[in-house]
Amino acid sequence: MDSTISRVEKYIDRMHVMETEKRPFVDIYKRLAEWFLTRKQDFDNTLTPAAFFYSDIYDNTGEHAAMIASSAYLSMIWPEAARSIVLEPVEELRGAPGVDEYFKKITHRVQMAMDNPKAGLLTALQEHTLDGRVFGISGIAAFENDDEDDTSVPVIYDQWDIKTMLIDEDAKGFVDTVYIPRKFTIRQIVEEYGSNDGVHPEVRKKYNEGKRDEKITVLKVIEKRPKLERTEKGKFSKPIRALHIDVDNKFVMREGGYDEMPIFVVRSIKASNEKYGRSDAMVAYPDVISLNVSKESRIRAAEKQLDPPLLVLDDGRVGGAVIDTSAGGTTVINTSGRANGEKAISPLFTVGEMQSTEKLEQEWKESIMQAFHVDRLLDLNNGTQMTAYETSIRNRMRGEGLSSMFQRDMVEGYIPLTERTVSIMFRKGLLGRVQDGFISKVTTLWDKIMG
């Protein structure tokens, strides 16, 4: 028992270290979410459902740019959904009888599994791509579907955001450790882990006492298992370890493993000495702030032009000391004793010209769009008539200019995600029975475009 607690304490201590490493980025991510993805702006507390904070935002160009860029980005890197990937055999099998036909068949089966609406891949990729543009980091996960009543969906996909994830890298710079600390109610914990002594006796006691809405922190750990520890058989010999820990009671509720890393964390841009990603939104942030300040000032100026402040002479007596400025309102004024013919009440104009601010705002908007590469992703600025060959050359040049954006996403996300899907389907017997290592690579449509 003591050794188990000591082991759990090591994980909890490591969680605190990882939280400390992430903390400098949290404030950055909160600011980015405030301007580019409002529904995820609170990184410290759980928002009230349906709570959105737009009270201090006067221009949504930043959020619109992020949405447009993520949509265009996904349409380029995943243009035909799962049909964008093709499985290819190793060199020794190429040209052998039946190989080409077999690989066409399994490629089709994998594509159908990934495109199944119940699998949730497209939804996960949409959220994953948007987080990548805003925060510069996001996770895409693939888990085996254990529902025996629905064999049509072998793999279930999900997106994990940086609000909940803590990460660590291996020596090569790839993410091999993901911690997810989250709070669950006692009712949720008992329903999920209640069988086979999966909950601490104290939790079971509170459940029986009716304290089912009380919350407990659960730490989910997914990490690479050292080779020296792969001595046991079954799930404890798998290369990826999975732990679910009751942090409050220092209790392991579930332990298992995976044959491959089930979650793939992609960083859009990354400094060599950092683990967490950087994003296009960080580049656009100064322009978004400037644009918002200018828009707020111009709105106030327009209000003054539409309903200007009033100038009232002090030698005229206003009826009831009230000036009725409503439409069709009447104000009675006693002008006795006035020495000249000046108006007793007149508008006080305090607003100058606003054309210069409009020009600046347009420049900021264009700069924000450029920070998200919207001009290159959409390529709508070319009005020149071209032949099909000229169009293909232009698209290739455009693709070469964008390839650096897609490379990390392909290496850290799409390719290992597809390989994980293929492996799960093989283990389920959905792709036949063959030896390991017969697939040389996953070819994507983007690889073909880039030659």
Short mmCIF file of C-alpha atoms in Angstrom, two decimals:
data_model
loop_
_atom_site.label_atom_id
_atom_site.label_comp_id
_atom_site.label_asym_id
_atom_site.label_seq_id
_atom_site.Cartn_x
_atom_site.Cartn_y
_atom_site.Cartn_z
CA MET A 1 0.00 0.00 0.00
CA ASP A 2 2.80 2.42 0.94
CA SER A 3 4.63 1.72 -2.32
CA THR A 4 1.42 2.42 -4.25
CA ILE A 5 0.96 5.76 -2.48
CA SER A 6 4.60 6.63 -3.12
CA ARG A 7 4.11 5.86 -6.81
CA VAL A 8 0.96 8.00 -6.98
CA GLU A 9 2.71 10.85 -5.20
CA LYS A 10 5.42 10.81 -7.87
CA TYR A 11 2.77 11.31 -10.55
CA ILE A 12 1.10 14.10 -8.57
CA ASP A 13 4.45 15.81 -8.01
CA ARG A 14 5.22 15.58 -11.71
CA MET A 15 1.79 17.04 -12.48
CA HIS A 16 2.65 20.08 -10.34
CA VAL A 17 5.98 20.49 -12.15
CA MET A 18 4.25 20.34 -15.51
CA GLU A 19 1.67 22.90 -14.35
CA THR A 20 4.51 25.23 -13.39
CA GLU A 21 6.09 24.81 -16.84
CA LYS A 22 2.78 25.60 -18.53
CA ARG A 23 1.86 28.60 -16.36
CA PRO A 24 3.72 31.28 -18.40
CA PHE A 25 1.73 30.23 -21.47
CA VAL A 26 -1.65 30.19 -19.70
CA ASP A 27 -1.91 33.98 -19.52
CA ILE A 28 -0.97 34.18 -23.21
CA TYR A 29 -3.59 31.61 -24.17
CA LYS A 30 -6.24 33.42 -22.11
CA ARG A 31 -5.55 36.67 -23.95
CA LEU A 32 -5.61 34.94 -27.33
CA ALA A 33 -8.91 33.24 -26.54
CA GLU A 34 -10.43 36.55 -25.45
CA TRP A 35 -9.86 38.03 -28.90
CA PHE A 36 -9.79 35.03 -31.23
CA LEU A 37 -11.83 32.22 -29.62
CA THR A 38 -14.06 33.69 -26.94
CA ARG A 39 -15.77 30.47 -25.85
CA LYS A 40 -12.43 29.14 -24.58
CA GLN A 41 -11.13 32.27 -22.93
CA ASP A 42 -11.22 31.15 -19.30
CA PHE A 43 -8.25 28.89 -18.53
CA ASP A 44 -8.44 29.15 -14.74
CA ASN A 45 -12.07 28.40 -14.00
CA THR A 46 -14.96 26.53 -15.54
CA LEU A 47 -17.28 28.93 -17.34
CA THR A 48 -20.99 28.98 -16.69
CA PRO A 49 -22.63 27.11 -19.58
CA ALA A 50 -23.43 29.44 -22.52
CA ALA A 51 -21.33 32.25 -21.02
CA PHE A 52 -19.74 34.45 -23.66
CA PHE A 53 -17.88 37.68 -23.00
CA TYR A 54 -18.06 40.20 -25.82
CA SER A 55 -18.72 43.30 -23.71
CA ASP A 56 -15.25 44.77 -24.34
CA ILE A 57 -14.91 43.62 -27.94
CA TYR A 58 -15.88 46.16 -30.61
CA ASP A 59 -14.47 44.36 -33.64
CA ASN A 60 -14.54 40.61 -34.42
CA THR A 61 -12.00 40.62 -37.24
CA GLY A 62 -9.59 38.47 -35.22
CA GLU A 63 -12.15 35.74 -34.56
CA HIS A 64 -13.41 35.87 -38.15
CA ALA A 65 -9.85 35.58 -39.48
CA ALA A 66 -9.17 32.55 -37.26
CA MET A 67 -12.36 30.85 -38.45
CA ILE A 68 -11.66 31.54 -42.13
CA ALA A 69 -8.02 30.47 -41.85
CA SER A 70 -8.80 27.22 -40.02
CA SER A 71 -11.50 26.30 -42.52
CA ALA A 72 -9.23 27.00 -45.50
CA TYR A 73 -6.31 25.23 -43.81
CA LEU A 74 -8.35 22.06 -43.20
CA SER A 75 -9.72 22.09 -46.74
CA MET A 76 -6.16 22.13 -48.11
CA ILE A 77 -4.51 19.60 -45.82
CA TRP A 78 -7.56 17.24 -45.75
CA PRO A 79 -9.23 18.17 -49.07
CA GLU A 80 -11.17 14.97 -49.72
CA ALA A 81 -11.65 13.93 -46.09
CA ALA A 82 -10.26 10.41 -45.48
CA ARG A 83 -9.95 9.87 -49.23
CA SER A 84 -6.92 12.15 -48.96
CA ILE A 85 -4.83 9.21 -47.64
CA VAL A 86 -3.52 6.13 -49.45
CA LEU A 87 -1.76 3.11 -47.90
CA GLU A 88 1.31 1.83 -49.76
CA PRO A 89 3.18 -1.52 -49.39
CA VAL A 90 6.83 -1.99 -48.57
CA GLU A 91 9.25 -2.25 -51.50
CA GLU A 92 9.47 -6.05 -51.33
CA LEU A 93 5.72 -6.45 -51.91
CA ARG A 94 5.28 -3.98 -54.74
CA GLY A 95 4.28 -5.64 -57.98
CA ALA A 96 3.50 -9.00 -56.34
CA PRO A 97 0.26 -10.69 -57.46
CA GLY A 98 -2.80 -9.36 -55.65
CA VAL A 99 -0.91 -6.72 -53.64
CA ASP A 100 -2.25 -3.68 -55.49
CA GLU A 101 -5.80 -4.95 -55.27
CA TYR A 102 -5.42 -5.73 -51.58
CA PHE A 103 -4.04 -2.30 -50.76
CA LYS A 104 -6.84 -0.60 -52.67
CA LYS A 105 -9.30 -2.62 -50.62
CA ILE A 106 -7.81 -1.85 -47.20
CA THR A 107 -7.29 1.79 -48.14
CA HIS A 108 -11.00 1.99 -48.92
CA ARG A 109 -11.92 0.32 -45.62
CA VAL A 110 -9.74 2.72 -43.62
CA GLN A 111 -11.20 5.67 -45.49
CA MET A 112 -14.74 4.49 -44.76
CA ALA A 113 -13.94 4.05 -41.05
CA MET A 114 -12.43 7.53 -40.76
CA ASP A 115 -15.25 9.16 -42.73
CA ASN A 116 -18.00 7.50 -40.69
CA PRO A 117 -19.98 10.39 -39.08
CA LYS A 118 -20.29 8.40 -35.84
CA ALA A 119 -16.49 8.29 -35.56
CA GLY A 120 -16.38 12.07 -35.11
CA LEU A 121 -13.15 12.64 -37.03
CA LEU A 122 -14.22 15.64 -39.10
CA THR A 123 -15.68 17.41 -36.06
CA ALA A 124 -12.49 16.73 -34.09
CA LEU A 125 -10.30 17.96 -36.95
CA GLN A 126 -12.31 21.18 -37.29
CA GLU A 127 -11.82 21.97 -33.60
CA HIS A 128 -8.21 20.79 -33.75
CA THR A 129 -7.39 23.06 -36.70
CA LEU A 130 -9.05 26.10 -35.12
CA ASP A 131 -7.11 25.62 -31.87
CA GLY A 132 -3.93 25.27 -33.89
CA ARG A 133 -4.46 28.65 -35.58
CA VAL A 134 -5.36 30.40 -32.31
CA PHE A 135 -3.16 28.74 -29.67
CA GLY A 136 -0.56 27.00 -31.82
CA ILE A 137 -1.13 23.67 -30.06
CA SER A 138 -3.87 21.04 -30.03
CA GLY A 139 -4.32 17.30 -29.60
CA ILE A 140 -6.20 14.84 -31.79
CA ALA A 141 -6.97 11.43 -30.27
CA ALA A 142 -8.00 8.03 -31.65
CA PHE A 143 -9.45 5.35 -29.37
CA GLU A 144 -10.72 1.87 -30.09
CA ASN A 145 -14.50 1.68 -29.95
CA ASP A 146 -15.41 -0.85 -27.27
CA ASP A 147 -19.13 -0.74 -28.02
CA GLU A 148 -19.91 -4.29 -29.14
CA ASP A 149 -23.36 -3.19 -30.32
CA ASP A 150 -21.89 -0.91 -33.00
CA THR A 151 -19.16 -2.69 -34.96
CA SER A 152 -19.49 -0.26 -37.88
CA VAL A 153 -17.33 2.28 -36.00
CA PRO A 154 -13.99 0.68 -35.09
CA VAL A 155 -12.31 3.94 -34.04
CA ILE A 156 -13.60 6.98 -32.15
CA TYR A 157 -11.86 10.35 -32.56
CA ASP A 158 -11.72 13.32 -30.23
CA GLN A 159 -9.97 16.66 -29.90
CA TRP A 160 -8.10 17.56 -26.71
CA ASP A 161 -7.42 21.24 -26.12
CA ILE A 162 -4.55 22.95 -24.35
CA LYS A 163 -6.87 24.24 -21.64
CA THR A 164 -6.81 20.80 -20.03
CA MET A 165 -3.56 19.20 -21.29
CA LEU A 166 -0.14 19.15 -19.66
CA ILE A 167 2.57 17.78 -21.96
CA ASP A 168 6.17 16.59 -22.00
CA GLU A 169 8.55 15.65 -24.83
CA ASP A 170 10.94 12.82 -25.53
CA ALA A 171 14.57 13.38 -26.50
CA LYS A 172 13.59 13.87 -30.16
CA GLY A 173 11.16 16.68 -29.39
CA PHE A 174 7.93 14.71 -29.91
CA VAL A 175 5.21 14.74 -27.27
CA ASP A 176 5.23 11.36 -25.50
CA THR A 177 3.50 12.33 -22.24
CA VAL A 178 0.06 13.86 -21.72
CA TYR A 179 -1.49 14.60 -18.32
CA ILE A 180 -5.16 15.60 -18.04
CA PRO A 181 -6.22 16.80 -14.57
CA ARG A 182 -10.00 17.31 -14.39
CA LYS A 183 -12.68 17.49 -11.73
CA PHE A 184 -15.47 14.92 -11.69
CA THR A 185 -18.42 14.54 -9.36
CA ILE A 186 -18.55 11.53 -7.08
CA ARG A 187 -21.55 10.28 -9.05
CA GLN A 188 -19.55 10.40 -12.30
CA ILE A 189 -16.57 8.64 -10.70
CA VAL A 190 -18.64 5.78 -9.29
CA GLU A 191 -20.47 5.32 -12.59
CA GLU A 192 -17.18 5.24 -14.54
CA TYR A 193 -14.87 3.39 -12.15
CA GLY A 194 -17.25 1.76 -9.65
CA SER A 195 -16.78 -1.84 -10.76
CA ASN A 196 -13.85 -4.03 -9.66
CA ASP A 197 -12.83 -1.83 -6.71
CA GLY A 198 -12.10 1.09 -9.02
CA VAL A 199 -12.93 3.77 -6.44
CA HIS A 200 -11.45 4.64 -3.06
CA PRO A 201 -13.50 3.51 -0.02
CA GLU A 202 -13.92 7.15 1.02
CA VAL A 203 -15.48 7.95 -2.34
CA ARG A 204 -17.84 4.98 -2.05
CA LYS A 205 -18.80 6.12 1.43
CA LYS A 206 -19.66 9.65 0.26
CA TYR A 207 -21.64 8.20 -2.63
CA ASN A 208 -23.73 6.08 -0.23
CA GLU A 209 -24.22 9.13 2.03
CA GLY A 210 -25.73 11.07 -0.88
CA LYS A 211 -22.80 13.46 -1.38
CA ARG A 212 -22.81 12.72 -5.08
CA ASP A 213 -22.28 16.26 -6.39
CA GLU A 214 -19.03 16.76 -4.49
CA LYS A 215 -16.11 17.02 -6.92
CA ILE A 216 -12.79 15.19 -6.89
CA THR A 217 -9.74 15.78 -9.06
CA VAL A 218 -8.92 12.92 -11.41
CA LEU A 219 -5.54 12.81 -13.16
CA LYS A 220 -5.41 10.90 -16.44
CA VAL A 221 -1.86 9.96 -17.43
CA ILE A 222 -0.81 8.76 -20.88
CA GLU A 223 2.93 8.20 -21.18
CA LYS A 224 5.55 6.02 -22.80
CA ARG A 225 6.33 2.96 -20.72
CA PRO A 226 10.09 2.31 -20.29
CA LYS A 227 11.25 -0.97 -21.91
CA LEU A 228 12.58 -2.22 -18.57
CA GLU A 229 9.04 -2.12 -17.16
CA ARG A 230 7.48 -4.18 -19.99
CA THR A 231 8.05 -7.45 -18.17
CA GLU A 232 4.45 -8.40 -17.49
CA LYS A 233 1.98 -9.73 -20.03
CA GLY A 234 -1.25 -8.22 -21.27
CA LYS A 235 -2.03 -4.53 -20.89
CA PHE A 236 0.94 -3.97 -18.57
CA SER A 237 3.38 -4.92 -21.33
CA LYS A 238 2.09 -2.36 -23.81
CA PRO A 239 4.48 0.44 -24.83
CA ILE A 240 2.07 3.19 -23.72
CA ARG A 241 0.91 3.36 -20.11
CA ALA A 242 -2.50 4.75 -19.12
CA LEU A 243 -3.35 5.65 -15.52
CA HIS A 244 -6.44 7.20 -13.93
CA ILE A 245 -5.59 8.57 -10.48
CA ASP A 246 -7.85 9.91 -7.73
CA VAL A 247 -5.63 12.84 -6.71
CA ASP A 248 -7.54 13.72 -3.53
CA ASN A 249 -7.25 10.20 -2.10
CA LYS A 250 -3.98 9.23 -3.83
CA PHE A 251 -5.58 6.16 -5.35
CA VAL A 252 -5.10 4.44 -8.73
CA MET A 253 -8.59 3.84 -10.10
CA ARG A 254 -7.59 2.28 -13.42
CA GLU A 255 -4.39 1.21 -15.13
CA GLY A 256 -3.98 -0.05 -18.65
CA GLY A 257 -2.05 0.51 -21.81
CA TYR A 258 -2.07 1.14 -25.54
CA ASP A 259 -0.12 -0.35 -28.41
CA GLU A 260 0.44 3.14 -29.82
CA MET A 261 0.23 6.65 -28.46
CA PRO A 262 -3.53 7.38 -28.68
CA ILE A 263 -3.24 11.16 -28.68
CA PHE A 264 -1.13 13.23 -31.04
CA VAL A 265 -0.21 16.76 -29.96
CA VAL A 266 0.61 19.15 -32.79
CA ARG A 267 2.46 22.44 -32.30
CA SER A 268 2.02 24.89 -35.22
CA ILE A 269 5.21 26.82 -34.46
CA LYS A 270 7.62 25.98 -31.65
CA ALA A 271 10.76 27.51 -30.22
CA SER A 272 13.57 25.00 -29.73
CA ASN A 273 13.62 25.43 -25.95
CA GLU A 274 9.84 25.34 -25.49
CA LYS A 275 7.30 22.52 -25.34
CA TYR A 276 4.17 24.53 -25.96
CA GLY A 277 3.26 25.96 -29.33
CA ARG A 278 3.03 29.45 -30.77
CA SER A 279 0.45 30.59 -33.27
CA ASP A 280 -0.66 32.93 -36.04
CA ALA A 281 -2.91 34.68 -33.51
CA MET A 282 0.15 35.74 -31.51
CA VAL A 283 1.42 37.57 -34.60
CA ALA A 284 -1.97 39.22 -35.17
CA TYR A 285 -2.52 40.16 -31.51
CA PRO A 286 -1.07 43.75 -31.60
CA ASP A 287 -3.15 44.63 -34.66
CA VAL A 288 -6.29 43.19 -33.07
CA ILE A 289 -5.81 45.34 -29.95
CA SER A 290 -5.13 48.47 -32.02
CA LEU A 291 -8.17 47.81 -34.20
CA ASN A 292 -10.41 47.29 -31.18
CA VAL A 293 -9.30 50.55 -29.53
CA SER A 294 -9.81 52.48 -32.76
CA LYS A 295 -13.23 50.94 -33.36
CA GLU A 296 -14.36 51.76 -29.83
CA SER A 297 -13.23 55.40 -30.24
CA ARG A 298 -14.98 55.70 -33.60
CA ILE A 299 -18.21 54.29 -32.22
CA ARG A 300 -18.15 56.88 -29.44
CA ALA A 301 -17.40 59.62 -31.95
CA ALA A 302 -20.33 58.51 -34.13
CA GLU A 303 -22.60 58.59 -31.09
CA LYS A 304 -21.58 62.20 -30.45
CA GLN A 305 -22.30 63.11 -34.06
CA LEU A 306 -25.73 61.46 -33.95
CA ASP A 307 -26.60 62.80 -30.50
CA PRO A 308 -24.19 65.69 -29.73
CA PRO A 309 -23.78 67.19 -26.25
CA LEU A 310 -25.76 70.43 -25.72
CA LEU A 311 -24.58 73.97 -24.97
CA VAL A 312 -27.02 75.92 -22.73
CA LEU A 313 -26.60 79.67 -22.00
CA ASP A 314 -26.72 80.46 -18.30
CA ASP A 315 -28.90 83.54 -18.74
CA GLY A 316 -31.81 81.51 -20.04
CA ARG A 317 -34.07 79.63 -17.67
CA VAL A 318 -34.91 76.05 -18.72
CA GLY A 319 -38.32 74.85 -17.64
CA GLY A 320 -38.02 72.46 -14.72
CA ALA A 321 -34.20 72.40 -15.17
CA VAL A 322 -34.67 69.51 -17.62
CA ILE A 323 -33.72 69.41 -21.32
CA ASP A 324 -35.83 66.89 -23.25
CA THR A 325 -33.56 65.48 -25.99
CA SER A 326 -35.93 62.71 -27.09
CA ALA A 327 -37.42 62.64 -30.58
CA GLY A 328 -40.28 65.19 -30.75
CA GLY A 329 -39.56 66.36 -27.22
CA THR A 330 -40.41 69.91 -26.12
CA THR A 331 -38.39 72.06 -23.74
CA VAL A 332 -39.80 75.42 -22.58
CA ILE A 333 -37.19 78.17 -22.12
CA ASN A 334 -37.55 81.59 -20.47
CA THR A 335 -35.24 83.96 -22.38
CA SER A 336 -36.13 87.13 -20.48
CA GLY A 337 -33.15 89.35 -19.84
CA ARG A 338 -31.14 88.01 -22.80
CA ALA A 339 -29.00 90.76 -24.31
CA ASN A 340 -28.46 89.25 -27.77
CA GLY A 341 -30.11 86.92 -30.26
CA GLU A 342 -28.02 83.80 -29.55
CA LYS A 343 -29.79 80.48 -29.26
CA ALA A 344 -30.48 79.41 -25.71
CA ILE A 345 -29.67 75.77 -26.55
CA SER A 346 -27.34 74.59 -29.32
CA PRO A 347 -25.32 71.44 -30.05
CA LEU A 348 -21.71 71.31 -28.88
CA PHE A 349 -19.63 69.57 -31.59
CA THR A 350 -16.50 67.84 -30.23
CA VAL A 351 -15.74 65.33 -33.03
CA GLY A 352 -13.14 65.83 -35.75
CA GLU A 353 -12.77 64.00 -39.05
CA MET A 354 -12.84 60.18 -38.92
CA GLN A 355 -11.60 59.22 -42.39
CA SER A 356 -8.02 58.74 -41.19
CA THR A 357 -9.11 56.18 -38.58
CA GLU A 358 -11.12 54.26 -41.18
CA LYS A 359 -7.99 53.96 -43.34
CA LEU A 360 -5.93 52.75 -40.38
CA GLU A 361 -8.57 50.19 -39.44
CA GLN A 362 -8.55 48.79 -42.97
CA GLU A 363 -4.76 48.43 -42.81
CA TRP A 364 -5.03 46.61 -39.46
CA LYS A 365 -7.68 44.27 -40.84
CA GLU A 366 -5.49 43.38 -43.82
CA SER A 367 -2.54 42.82 -41.50
CA ILE A 368 -4.61 40.45 -39.32
CA MET A 369 -5.69 38.45 -42.37
CA GLN A 370 -2.08 38.25 -43.55
CA ALA A 371 -0.95 37.03 -40.12
CA PHE A 372 -3.35 34.09 -40.56
CA HIS A 373 -2.15 33.59 -44.17
CA VAL A 374 -5.73 33.99 -45.40
CA ASP A 375 -4.48 35.64 -48.60
CA ARG A 376 -2.34 32.60 -49.44
CA LEU A 377 -4.78 29.97 -48.20
CA LEU A 378 -7.68 31.31 -50.24
CA ASP A 379 -5.74 32.85 -53.15
CA LEU A 380 -8.67 35.04 -54.20
CA ASN A 381 -6.57 37.98 -55.35
CA ASN A 382 -5.71 36.60 -58.76
CA GLY A 383 -8.05 37.85 -61.47
CA THR A 384 -5.80 36.91 -64.41
CA GLN A 385 -7.16 34.45 -66.96
CA MET A 386 -4.83 31.41 -67.10
CA THR A 387 -4.59 28.11 -68.89
CA ALA A 388 -4.93 24.83 -66.99
CA TYR A 389 -1.16 24.40 -67.10
CA GLU A 390 -0.55 27.91 -65.78
CA THR A 391 -3.09 27.27 -63.04
CA SER A 392 -1.32 24.06 -61.98
CA ILE A 393 2.03 25.86 -61.88
CA ARG A 394 0.54 28.66 -59.79
CA ASN A 395 -1.05 26.16 -57.38
CA ARG A 396 2.24 24.30 -57.04
CA MET A 397 4.12 27.52 -56.27
CA ARG A 398 1.41 28.44 -53.79
CA GLY A 399 1.67 24.99 -52.22
CA GLU A 400 5.44 25.25 -51.88
CA GLY A 401 4.98 28.55 -50.06
CA LEU A 402 2.56 26.91 -47.64
CA SER A 403 4.31 23.54 -47.21
CA SER A 404 6.17 24.64 -44.08
CA MET A 405 2.81 25.35 -42.42
CA PHE A 406 1.55 21.83 -43.11
CA GLN A 407 4.72 19.85 -42.43
CA ARG A 408 4.54 19.75 -38.64
CA ASP A 409 0.81 18.98 -38.73
CA MET A 410 1.48 16.05 -41.06
CA VAL A 411 4.38 14.63 -39.04
CA GLU A 412 2.90 15.13 -35.55
CA GLY A 413 -0.79 14.68 -36.38
CA TYR A 414 -2.29 13.31 -39.57
CA ILE A 415 0.19 10.52 -40.40
CA PRO A 416 0.44 8.98 -36.89
CA LEU A 417 -3.34 9.37 -36.54
CA THR A 418 -3.85 7.33 -39.72
CA GLU A 419 -1.28 4.74 -38.64
CA ARG A 420 -3.06 4.39 -35.30
CA THR A 421 -6.38 3.87 -37.12
CA VAL A 422 -4.86 1.19 -39.36
CA SER A 423 -3.34 -0.60 -36.36
CA ILE A 424 -6.64 -0.66 -34.47
CA MET A 425 -8.48 -2.03 -37.51
CA PHE A 426 -5.82 -4.75 -37.97
CA ARG A 427 -6.17 -5.84 -34.36
CA LYS A 428 -9.92 -6.02 -34.84
CA GLY A 429 -9.41 -8.25 -37.89
CA LEU A 430 -11.00 -5.75 -40.28
CA LEU A 431 -8.06 -5.63 -42.70
CA GLY A 432 -7.14 -9.28 -42.95
CA ARG A 433 -4.27 -11.12 -41.27
CA VAL A 434 -0.79 -10.17 -42.36
CA GLN A 435 2.62 -9.63 -40.85
CA ASP A 436 3.62 -6.38 -39.20
CA GLY A 437 5.68 -3.86 -41.09
CA PHE A 438 4.16 -4.44 -44.52
CA ILE A 439 3.07 -0.79 -44.92
CA SER A 440 5.95 1.44 -45.90
CA LYS A 441 4.17 4.76 -45.43
CA VAL A 442 0.93 6.64 -45.46
CA THR A 443 0.75 8.81 -48.56
CA THR A 444 -1.46 11.86 -48.41
CA LEU A 445 -2.99 13.93 -51.15
CA TRP A 446 -0.76 16.78 -50.01
CA ASP A 447 2.32 14.61 -50.69
CA LYS A 448 1.07 14.08 -54.23
CA ILE A 449 0.45 17.79 -54.75
CA MET A 450 3.99 18.55 -53.60
CA GLY A 451 5.43 15.78 -55.80
#
